[in-house]
PDB file of C-alpha atoms in Angstrom:
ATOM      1  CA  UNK A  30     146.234 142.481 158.372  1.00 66.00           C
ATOM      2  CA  UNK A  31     143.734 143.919 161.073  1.00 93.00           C
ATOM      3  CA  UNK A  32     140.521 142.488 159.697  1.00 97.00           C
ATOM      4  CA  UNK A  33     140.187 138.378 160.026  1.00 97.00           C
ATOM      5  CA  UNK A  34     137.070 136.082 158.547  1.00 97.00           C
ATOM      6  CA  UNK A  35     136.090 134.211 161.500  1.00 98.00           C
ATOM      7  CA  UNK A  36     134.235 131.520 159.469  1.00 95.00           C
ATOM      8  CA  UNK A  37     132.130 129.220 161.570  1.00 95.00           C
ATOM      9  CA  UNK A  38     131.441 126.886 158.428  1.00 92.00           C
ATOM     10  CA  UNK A  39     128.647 126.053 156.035  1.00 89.00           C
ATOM     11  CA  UNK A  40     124.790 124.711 156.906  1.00 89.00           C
ATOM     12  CA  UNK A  41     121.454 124.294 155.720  1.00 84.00           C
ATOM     13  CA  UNK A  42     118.537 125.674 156.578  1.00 85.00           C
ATOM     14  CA  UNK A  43     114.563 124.616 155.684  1.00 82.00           C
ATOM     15  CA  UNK A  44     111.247 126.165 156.994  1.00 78.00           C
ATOM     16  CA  UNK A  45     111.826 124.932 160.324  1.00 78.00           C
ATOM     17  CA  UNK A  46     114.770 127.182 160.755  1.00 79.00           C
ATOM     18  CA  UNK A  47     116.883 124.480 162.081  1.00 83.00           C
ATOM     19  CA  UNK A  48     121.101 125.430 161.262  1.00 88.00           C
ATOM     20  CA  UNK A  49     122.463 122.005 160.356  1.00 85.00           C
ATOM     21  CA  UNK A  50     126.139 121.728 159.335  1.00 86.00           C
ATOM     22  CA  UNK A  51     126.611 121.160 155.673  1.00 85.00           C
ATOM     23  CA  UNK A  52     129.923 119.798 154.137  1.00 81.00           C
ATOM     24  CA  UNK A  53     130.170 120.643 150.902  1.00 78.00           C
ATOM     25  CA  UNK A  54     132.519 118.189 150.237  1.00 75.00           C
ATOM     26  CA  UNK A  55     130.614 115.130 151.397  1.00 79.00           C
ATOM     27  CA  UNK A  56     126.939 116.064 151.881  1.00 77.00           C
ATOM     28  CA  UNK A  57     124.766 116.243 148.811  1.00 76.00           C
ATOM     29  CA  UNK A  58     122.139 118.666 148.463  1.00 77.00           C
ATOM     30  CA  UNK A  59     119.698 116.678 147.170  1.00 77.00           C
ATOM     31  CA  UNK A  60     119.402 114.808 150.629  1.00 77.00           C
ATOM     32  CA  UNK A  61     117.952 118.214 152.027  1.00 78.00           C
ATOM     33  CA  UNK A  62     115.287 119.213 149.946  1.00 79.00           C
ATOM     34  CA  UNK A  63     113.633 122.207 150.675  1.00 73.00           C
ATOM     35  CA  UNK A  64     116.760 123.851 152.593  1.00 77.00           C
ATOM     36  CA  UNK A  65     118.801 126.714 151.648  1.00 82.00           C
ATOM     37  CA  UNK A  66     122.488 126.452 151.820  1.00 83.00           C
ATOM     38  CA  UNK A  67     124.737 129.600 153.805  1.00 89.00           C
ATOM     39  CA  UNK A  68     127.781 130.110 155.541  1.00 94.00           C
ATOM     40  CA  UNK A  69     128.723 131.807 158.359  1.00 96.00           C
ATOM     41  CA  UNK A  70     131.544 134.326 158.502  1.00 97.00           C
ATOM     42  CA  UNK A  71     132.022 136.851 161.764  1.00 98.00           C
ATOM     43  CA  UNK A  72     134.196 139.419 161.493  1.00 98.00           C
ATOM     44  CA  UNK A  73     137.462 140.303 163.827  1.00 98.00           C
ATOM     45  CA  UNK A  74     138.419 143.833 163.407  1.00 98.00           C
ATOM     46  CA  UNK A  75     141.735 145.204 165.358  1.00 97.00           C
ATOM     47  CA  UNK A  76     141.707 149.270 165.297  1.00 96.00           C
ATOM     48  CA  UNK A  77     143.884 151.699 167.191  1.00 94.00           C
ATOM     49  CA  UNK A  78     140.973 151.654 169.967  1.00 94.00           C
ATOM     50  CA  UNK A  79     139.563 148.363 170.348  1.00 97.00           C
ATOM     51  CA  UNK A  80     138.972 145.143 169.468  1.00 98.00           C
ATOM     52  CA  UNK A  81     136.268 144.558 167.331  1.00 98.00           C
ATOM     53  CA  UNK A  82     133.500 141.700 166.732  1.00 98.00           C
ATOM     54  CA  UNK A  83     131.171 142.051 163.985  1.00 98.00           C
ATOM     55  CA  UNK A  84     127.979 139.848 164.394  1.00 98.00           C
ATOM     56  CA  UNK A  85     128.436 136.622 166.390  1.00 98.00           C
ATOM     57  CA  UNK A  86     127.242 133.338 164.547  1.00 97.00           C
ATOM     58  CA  UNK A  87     125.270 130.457 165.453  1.00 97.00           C
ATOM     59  CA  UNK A  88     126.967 129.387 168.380  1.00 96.00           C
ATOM     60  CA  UNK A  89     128.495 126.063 167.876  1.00 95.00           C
ATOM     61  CA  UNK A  90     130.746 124.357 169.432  1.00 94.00           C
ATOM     62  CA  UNK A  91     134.093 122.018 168.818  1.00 90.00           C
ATOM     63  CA  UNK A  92     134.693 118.664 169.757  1.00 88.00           C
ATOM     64  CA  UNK A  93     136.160 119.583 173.030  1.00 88.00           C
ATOM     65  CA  UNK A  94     132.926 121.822 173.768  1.00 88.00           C
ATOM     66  CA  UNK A  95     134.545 125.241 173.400  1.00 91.00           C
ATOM     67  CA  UNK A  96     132.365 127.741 171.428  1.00 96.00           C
ATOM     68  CA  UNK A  97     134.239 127.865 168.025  1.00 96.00           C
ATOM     69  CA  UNK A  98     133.728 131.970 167.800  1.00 98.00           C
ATOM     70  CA  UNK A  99     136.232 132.063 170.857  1.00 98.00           C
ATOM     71  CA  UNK A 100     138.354 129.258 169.189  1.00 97.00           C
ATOM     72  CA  UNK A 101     138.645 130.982 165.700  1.00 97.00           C
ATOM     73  CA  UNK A 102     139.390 134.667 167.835  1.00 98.00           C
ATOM     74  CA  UNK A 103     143.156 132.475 169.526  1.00 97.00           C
ATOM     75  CA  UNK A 104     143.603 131.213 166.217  1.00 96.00           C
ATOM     76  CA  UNK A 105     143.816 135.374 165.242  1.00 97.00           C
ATOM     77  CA  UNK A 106     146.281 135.789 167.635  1.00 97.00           C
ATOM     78  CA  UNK A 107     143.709 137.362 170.341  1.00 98.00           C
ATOM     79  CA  UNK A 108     141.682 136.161 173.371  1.00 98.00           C
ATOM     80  CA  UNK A 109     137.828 136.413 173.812  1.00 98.00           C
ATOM     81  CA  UNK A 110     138.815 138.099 176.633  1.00 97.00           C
ATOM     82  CA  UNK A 111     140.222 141.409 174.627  1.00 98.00           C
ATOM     83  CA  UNK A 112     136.912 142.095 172.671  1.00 98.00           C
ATOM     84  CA  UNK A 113     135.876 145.104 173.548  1.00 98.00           C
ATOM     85  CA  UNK A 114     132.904 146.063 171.237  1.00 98.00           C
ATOM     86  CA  UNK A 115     130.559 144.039 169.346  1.00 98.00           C
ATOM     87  CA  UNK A 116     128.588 145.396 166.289  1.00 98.00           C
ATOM     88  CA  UNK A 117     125.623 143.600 165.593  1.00 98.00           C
ATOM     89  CA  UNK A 118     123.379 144.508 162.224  1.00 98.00           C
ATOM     90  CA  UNK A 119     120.683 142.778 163.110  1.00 98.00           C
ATOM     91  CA  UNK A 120     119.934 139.753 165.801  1.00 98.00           C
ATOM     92  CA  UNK A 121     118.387 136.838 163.657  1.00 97.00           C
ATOM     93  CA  UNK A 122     119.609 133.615 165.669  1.00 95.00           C
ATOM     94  CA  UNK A 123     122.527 133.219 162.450  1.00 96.00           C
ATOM     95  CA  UNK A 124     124.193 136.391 164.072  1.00 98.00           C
ATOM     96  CA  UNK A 125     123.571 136.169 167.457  1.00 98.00           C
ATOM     97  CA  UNK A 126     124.084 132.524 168.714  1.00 97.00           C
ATOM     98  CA  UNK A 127     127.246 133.238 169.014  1.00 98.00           C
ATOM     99  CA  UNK A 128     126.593 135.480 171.689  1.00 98.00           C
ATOM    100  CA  UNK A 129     125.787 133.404 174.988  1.00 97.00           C
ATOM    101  CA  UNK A 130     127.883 129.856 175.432  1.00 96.00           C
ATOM    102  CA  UNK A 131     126.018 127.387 177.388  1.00 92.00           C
ATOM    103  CA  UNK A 132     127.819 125.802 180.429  1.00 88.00           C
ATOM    104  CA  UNK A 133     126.664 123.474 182.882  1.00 86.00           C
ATOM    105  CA  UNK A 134     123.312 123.523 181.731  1.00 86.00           C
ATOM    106  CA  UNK A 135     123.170 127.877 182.649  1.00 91.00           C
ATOM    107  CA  UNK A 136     123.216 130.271 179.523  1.00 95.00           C
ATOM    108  CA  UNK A 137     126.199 132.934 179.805  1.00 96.00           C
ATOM    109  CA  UNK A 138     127.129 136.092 177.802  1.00 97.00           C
ATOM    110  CA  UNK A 139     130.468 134.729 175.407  1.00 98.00           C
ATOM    111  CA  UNK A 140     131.480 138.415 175.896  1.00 98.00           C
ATOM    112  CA  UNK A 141     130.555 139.705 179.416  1.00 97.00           C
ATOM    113  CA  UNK A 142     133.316 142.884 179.665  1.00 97.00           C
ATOM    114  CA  UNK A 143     132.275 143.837 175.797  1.00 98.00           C
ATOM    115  CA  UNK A 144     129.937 146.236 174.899  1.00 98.00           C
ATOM    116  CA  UNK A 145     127.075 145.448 172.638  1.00 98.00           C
ATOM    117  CA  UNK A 146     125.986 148.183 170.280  1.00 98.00           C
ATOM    118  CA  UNK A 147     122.301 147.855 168.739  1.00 98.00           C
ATOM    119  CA  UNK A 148     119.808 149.303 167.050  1.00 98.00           C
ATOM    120  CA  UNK A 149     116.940 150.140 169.407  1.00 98.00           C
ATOM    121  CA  UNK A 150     114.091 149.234 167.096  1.00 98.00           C
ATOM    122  CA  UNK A 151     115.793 145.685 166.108  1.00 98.00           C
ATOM    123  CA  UNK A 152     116.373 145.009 170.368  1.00 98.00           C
ATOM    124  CA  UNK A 153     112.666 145.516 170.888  1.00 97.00           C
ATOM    125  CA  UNK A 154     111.514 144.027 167.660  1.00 97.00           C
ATOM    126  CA  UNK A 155     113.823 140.883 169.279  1.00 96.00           C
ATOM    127  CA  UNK A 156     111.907 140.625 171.974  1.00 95.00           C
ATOM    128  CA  UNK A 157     108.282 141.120 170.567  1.00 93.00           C
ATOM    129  CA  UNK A 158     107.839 137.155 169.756  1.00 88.00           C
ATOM    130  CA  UNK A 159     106.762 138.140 166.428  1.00 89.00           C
ATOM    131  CA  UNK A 160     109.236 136.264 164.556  1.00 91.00           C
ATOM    132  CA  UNK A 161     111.389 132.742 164.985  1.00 89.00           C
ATOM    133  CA  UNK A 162     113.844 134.087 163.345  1.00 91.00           C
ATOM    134  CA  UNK A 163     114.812 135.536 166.801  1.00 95.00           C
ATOM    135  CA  UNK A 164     115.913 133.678 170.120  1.00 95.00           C
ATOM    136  CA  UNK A 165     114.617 135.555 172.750  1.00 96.00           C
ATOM    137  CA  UNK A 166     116.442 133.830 175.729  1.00 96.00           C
ATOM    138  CA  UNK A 167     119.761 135.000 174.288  1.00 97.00           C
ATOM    139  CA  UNK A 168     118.629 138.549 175.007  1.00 97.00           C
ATOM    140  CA  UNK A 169     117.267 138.201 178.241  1.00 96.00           C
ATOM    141  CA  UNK A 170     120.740 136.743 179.244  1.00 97.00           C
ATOM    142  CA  UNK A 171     122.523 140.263 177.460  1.00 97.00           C
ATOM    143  CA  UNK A 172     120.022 142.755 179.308  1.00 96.00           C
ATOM    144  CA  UNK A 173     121.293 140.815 182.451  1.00 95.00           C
ATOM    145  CA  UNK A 174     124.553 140.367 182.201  1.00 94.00           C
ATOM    146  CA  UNK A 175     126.246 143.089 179.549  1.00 97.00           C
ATOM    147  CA  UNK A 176     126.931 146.552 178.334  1.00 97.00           C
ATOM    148  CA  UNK A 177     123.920 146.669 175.238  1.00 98.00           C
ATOM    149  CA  UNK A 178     123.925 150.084 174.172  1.00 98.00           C
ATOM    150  CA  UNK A 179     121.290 151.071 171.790  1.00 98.00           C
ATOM    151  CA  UNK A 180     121.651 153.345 169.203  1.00 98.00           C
ATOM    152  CA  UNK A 181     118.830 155.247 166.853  1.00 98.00           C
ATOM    153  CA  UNK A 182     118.714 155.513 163.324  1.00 98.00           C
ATOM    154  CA  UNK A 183     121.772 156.693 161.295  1.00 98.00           C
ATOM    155  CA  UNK A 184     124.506 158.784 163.340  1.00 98.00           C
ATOM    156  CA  UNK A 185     128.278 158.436 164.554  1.00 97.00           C
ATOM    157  CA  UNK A 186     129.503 155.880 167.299  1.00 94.00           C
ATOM    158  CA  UNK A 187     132.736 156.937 168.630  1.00 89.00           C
ATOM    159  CA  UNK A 188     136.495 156.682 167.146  1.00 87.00           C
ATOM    160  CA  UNK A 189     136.035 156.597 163.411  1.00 94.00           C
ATOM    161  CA  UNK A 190     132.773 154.184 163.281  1.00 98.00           C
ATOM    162  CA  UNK A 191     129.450 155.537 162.028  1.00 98.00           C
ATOM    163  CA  UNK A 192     126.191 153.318 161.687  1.00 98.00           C
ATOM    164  CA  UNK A 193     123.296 153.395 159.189  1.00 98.00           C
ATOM    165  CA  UNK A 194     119.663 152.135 159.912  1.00 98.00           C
ATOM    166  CA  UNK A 195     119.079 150.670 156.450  1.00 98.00           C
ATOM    167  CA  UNK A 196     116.411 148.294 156.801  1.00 97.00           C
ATOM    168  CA  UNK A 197     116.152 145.952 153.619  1.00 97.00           C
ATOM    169  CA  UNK A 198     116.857 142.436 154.907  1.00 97.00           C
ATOM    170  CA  UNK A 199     114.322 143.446 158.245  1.00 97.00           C
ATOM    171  CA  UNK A 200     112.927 146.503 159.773  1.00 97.00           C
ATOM    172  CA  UNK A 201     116.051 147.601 161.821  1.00 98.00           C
ATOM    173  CA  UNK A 202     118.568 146.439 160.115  1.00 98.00           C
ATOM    174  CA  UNK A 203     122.375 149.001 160.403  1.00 98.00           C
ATOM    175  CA  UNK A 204     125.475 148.905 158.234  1.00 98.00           C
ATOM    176  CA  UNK A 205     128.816 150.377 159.494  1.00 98.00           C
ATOM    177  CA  UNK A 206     131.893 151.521 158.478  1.00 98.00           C
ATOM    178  CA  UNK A 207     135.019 151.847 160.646  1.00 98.00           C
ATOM    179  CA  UNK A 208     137.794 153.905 159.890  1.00 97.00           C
ATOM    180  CA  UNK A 209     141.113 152.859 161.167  1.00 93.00           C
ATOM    181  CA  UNK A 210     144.629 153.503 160.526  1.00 90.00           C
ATOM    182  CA  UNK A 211     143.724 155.344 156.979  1.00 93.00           C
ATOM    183  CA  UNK A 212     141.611 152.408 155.594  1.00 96.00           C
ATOM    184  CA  UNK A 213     137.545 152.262 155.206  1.00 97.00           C
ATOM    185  CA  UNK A 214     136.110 148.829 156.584  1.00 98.00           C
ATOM    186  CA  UNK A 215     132.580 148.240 155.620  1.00 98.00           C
ATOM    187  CA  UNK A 216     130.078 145.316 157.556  1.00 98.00           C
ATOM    188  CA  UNK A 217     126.700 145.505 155.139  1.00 98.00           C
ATOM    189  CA  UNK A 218     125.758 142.538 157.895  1.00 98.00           C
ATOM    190  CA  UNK A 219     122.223 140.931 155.482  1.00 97.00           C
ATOM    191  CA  UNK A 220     121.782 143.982 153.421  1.00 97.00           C
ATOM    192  CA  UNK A 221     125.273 143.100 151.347  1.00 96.00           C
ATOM    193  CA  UNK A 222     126.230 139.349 152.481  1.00 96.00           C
ATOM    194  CA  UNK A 223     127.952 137.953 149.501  1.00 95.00           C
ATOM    195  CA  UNK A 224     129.948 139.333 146.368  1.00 95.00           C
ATOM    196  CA  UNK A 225     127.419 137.452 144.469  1.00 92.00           C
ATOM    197  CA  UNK A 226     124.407 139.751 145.166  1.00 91.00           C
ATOM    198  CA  UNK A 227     126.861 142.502 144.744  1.00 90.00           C
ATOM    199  CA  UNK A 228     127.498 141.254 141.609  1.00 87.00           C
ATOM    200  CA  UNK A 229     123.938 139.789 140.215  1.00 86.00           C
ATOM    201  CA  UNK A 230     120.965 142.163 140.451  1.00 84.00           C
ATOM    202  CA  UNK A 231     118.213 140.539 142.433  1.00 84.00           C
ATOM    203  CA  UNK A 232     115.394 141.165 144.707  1.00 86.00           C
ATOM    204  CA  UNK A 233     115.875 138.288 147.173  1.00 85.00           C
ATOM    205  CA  UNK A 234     112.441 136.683 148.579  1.00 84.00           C
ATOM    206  CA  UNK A 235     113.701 136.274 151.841  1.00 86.00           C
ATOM    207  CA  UNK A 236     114.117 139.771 152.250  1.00 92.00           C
ATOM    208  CA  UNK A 237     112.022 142.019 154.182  1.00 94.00           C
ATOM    209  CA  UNK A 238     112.031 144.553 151.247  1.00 95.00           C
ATOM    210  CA  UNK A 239     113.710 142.970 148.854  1.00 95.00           C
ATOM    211  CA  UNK A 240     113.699 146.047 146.085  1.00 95.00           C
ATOM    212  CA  UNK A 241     114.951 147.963 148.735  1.00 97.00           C
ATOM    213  CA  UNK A 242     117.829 146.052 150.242  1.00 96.00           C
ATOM    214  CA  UNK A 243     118.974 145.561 146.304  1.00 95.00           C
ATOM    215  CA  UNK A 244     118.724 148.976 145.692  1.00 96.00           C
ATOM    216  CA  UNK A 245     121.086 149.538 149.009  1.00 97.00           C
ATOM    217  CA  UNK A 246     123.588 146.985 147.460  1.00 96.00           C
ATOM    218  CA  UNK A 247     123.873 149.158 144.577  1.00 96.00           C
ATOM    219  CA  UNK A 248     124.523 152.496 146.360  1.00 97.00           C
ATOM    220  CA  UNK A 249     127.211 150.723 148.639  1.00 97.00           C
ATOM    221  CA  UNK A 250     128.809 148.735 145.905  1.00 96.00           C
ATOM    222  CA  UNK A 251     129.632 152.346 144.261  1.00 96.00           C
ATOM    223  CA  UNK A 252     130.460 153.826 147.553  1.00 97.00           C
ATOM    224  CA  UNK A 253     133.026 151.049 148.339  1.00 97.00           C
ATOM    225  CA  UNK A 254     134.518 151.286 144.456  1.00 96.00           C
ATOM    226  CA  UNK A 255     135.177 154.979 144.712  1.00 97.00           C
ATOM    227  CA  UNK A 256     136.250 155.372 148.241  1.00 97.00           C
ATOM    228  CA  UNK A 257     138.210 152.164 147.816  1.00 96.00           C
ATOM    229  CA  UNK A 258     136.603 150.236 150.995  1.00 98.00           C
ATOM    230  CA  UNK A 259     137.615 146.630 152.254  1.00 97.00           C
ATOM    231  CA  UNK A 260     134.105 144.775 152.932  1.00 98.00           C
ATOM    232  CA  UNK A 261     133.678 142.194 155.183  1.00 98.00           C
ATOM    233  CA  UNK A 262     130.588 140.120 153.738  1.00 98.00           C
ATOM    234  CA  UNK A 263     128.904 137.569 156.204  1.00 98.00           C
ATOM    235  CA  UNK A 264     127.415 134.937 154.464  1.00 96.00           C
ATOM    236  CA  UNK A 265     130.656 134.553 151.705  1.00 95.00           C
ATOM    237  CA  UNK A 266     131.151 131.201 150.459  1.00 89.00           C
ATOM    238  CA  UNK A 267     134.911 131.885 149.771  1.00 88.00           C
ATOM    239  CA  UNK A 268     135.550 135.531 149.104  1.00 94.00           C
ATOM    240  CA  UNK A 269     134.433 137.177 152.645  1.00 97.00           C
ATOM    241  CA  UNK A 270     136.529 140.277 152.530  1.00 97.00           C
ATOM    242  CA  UNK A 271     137.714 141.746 149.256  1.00 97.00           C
ATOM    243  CA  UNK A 272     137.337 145.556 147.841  1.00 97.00           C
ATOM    244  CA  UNK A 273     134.768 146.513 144.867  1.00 96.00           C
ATOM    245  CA  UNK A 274     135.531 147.647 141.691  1.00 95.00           C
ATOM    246  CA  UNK A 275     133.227 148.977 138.998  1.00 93.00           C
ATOM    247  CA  UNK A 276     133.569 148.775 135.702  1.00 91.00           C
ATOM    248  CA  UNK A 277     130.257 149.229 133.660  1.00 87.00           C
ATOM    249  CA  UNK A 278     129.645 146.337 136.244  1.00 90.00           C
ATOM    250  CA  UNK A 279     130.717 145.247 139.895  1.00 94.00           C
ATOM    251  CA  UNK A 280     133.937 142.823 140.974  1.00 93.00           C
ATOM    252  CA  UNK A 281     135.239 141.985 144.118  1.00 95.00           C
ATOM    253  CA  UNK A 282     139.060 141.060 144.579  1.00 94.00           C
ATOM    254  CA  UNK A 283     141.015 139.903 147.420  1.00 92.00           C
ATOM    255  CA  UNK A 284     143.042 142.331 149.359  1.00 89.00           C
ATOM    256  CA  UNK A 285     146.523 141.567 147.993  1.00 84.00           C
ATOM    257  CA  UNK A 286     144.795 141.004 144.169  1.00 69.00           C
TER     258      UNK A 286
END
């Protein structure tokens, strides 16, 4: 397989906007009232061209004080080293953490020889301070150190990937699909994070236009079912990359299902 979940784990979140890690299996929700509950699922994507990272996480680390992302990339068979593009949908701090490693008290890119692709609206938007759902210090350490390369609207990247501006879950929020060795991958980043809003109809409150980002769900939940799509979905709490069907109703099934 070329496509690999790099999951980073589970956490709550309440209205400070804190990340804390949340074990299912030994934390109870009802000791963090008022939090929401997600997990955290980059995406590794091998094509003919490059090597590709889909959003970044939060940025934690292991034990031994290695960033996890780069951890979870060896355990795929790769290095950090070998990423050579990074898609982002959107930079709340969720998706982007993950891109700077602290070391010796200085902030560093996690990818310095990769290039960054962006919307342009979402970059500025980032560094506006109109939102703490953003990180700003993260950003000024990309515009130092990397490759960003910002992109407008909806239009074509290079070798088989195309982006959409969709908005929905914020302003400047892009899909993308990659086409690789005669399969369609599809990263709906916030816009389609789980088969569960795939599958339930819902307007979600947290949502920047929540009609709207439901209504994109349903147009890309038929898109994947006909055109037979794998989709890589972000915030999965066990199915992160599956294909759609529809049948007077949407379903999501593993790969080899």
């Amino acid at each position: 397989m070329n496509i690999y979940a790099l999951g980073e784990g589970s956490f709550s979140v309440d209205s400070t906007k804190k990340f804390v890690p949340f074990n299912p299996l030994t934390d109870s929700p009802t000791d963090r009232k008022g939090s929401i509950f997600i997990h955290v699922q980059p995406f590794l994507l091998k094509t003919e061209h490059d090597l590709i990272l889909m959003d970044a996480g939060l940025g934690f680390k292991n034990p031994n004080g290695e960033l996890m992302l780069h951890d979870n990339i060896r355990n795929a068979g790769f290095e950090p080293e070998d990423v050579t593009l990074i898609l982002m949908s959107h930079l709340h701090y969720d998706h982007t953490g993950g891109l700077v490693v602290e070391r010796n008290g200085r902030m560093e890119p996690s990818f310095p020889d990769a290039e960054h692709i962006i919307q342009r609206g979402e970059w500025e938007f980032a560094f506006s301070g109109k939102s703490s759902s953003y990180r700003q210090p993260i950003f000024e350490v990309l515009q130092q150190s990397v490759n960003v390369t910002l992109v407008e609207g909806s239009g074509n990247f290079r070798n088989g990937i195309t982006y959409e501006l969709t908005g929905g879950h914020c302003p400047f929020h892009q899909v993308f699909k990659i086409e690789s060795a005669g399969e369609i991958y599809f990263f709906g980043g916030d816009v389609l994070p789980e088969p569960e809003q795939l599958i339930r109809k819902f307007a979600a409150k947290y949502d920047f236009d929540g009609k709207k980002s439901m209504e994109l769900r349903e147009r890309f939940g038929k898109q994947a079912a006909e055109e037979n799509w794998i989709c890589c979905f972000y915030h999965a709490k066990n199915l992160a990359i599956g294909k759609v069907t529809d049948n007077n109703g949407f379903s999501v099934k593993t790969l080899d299902s």
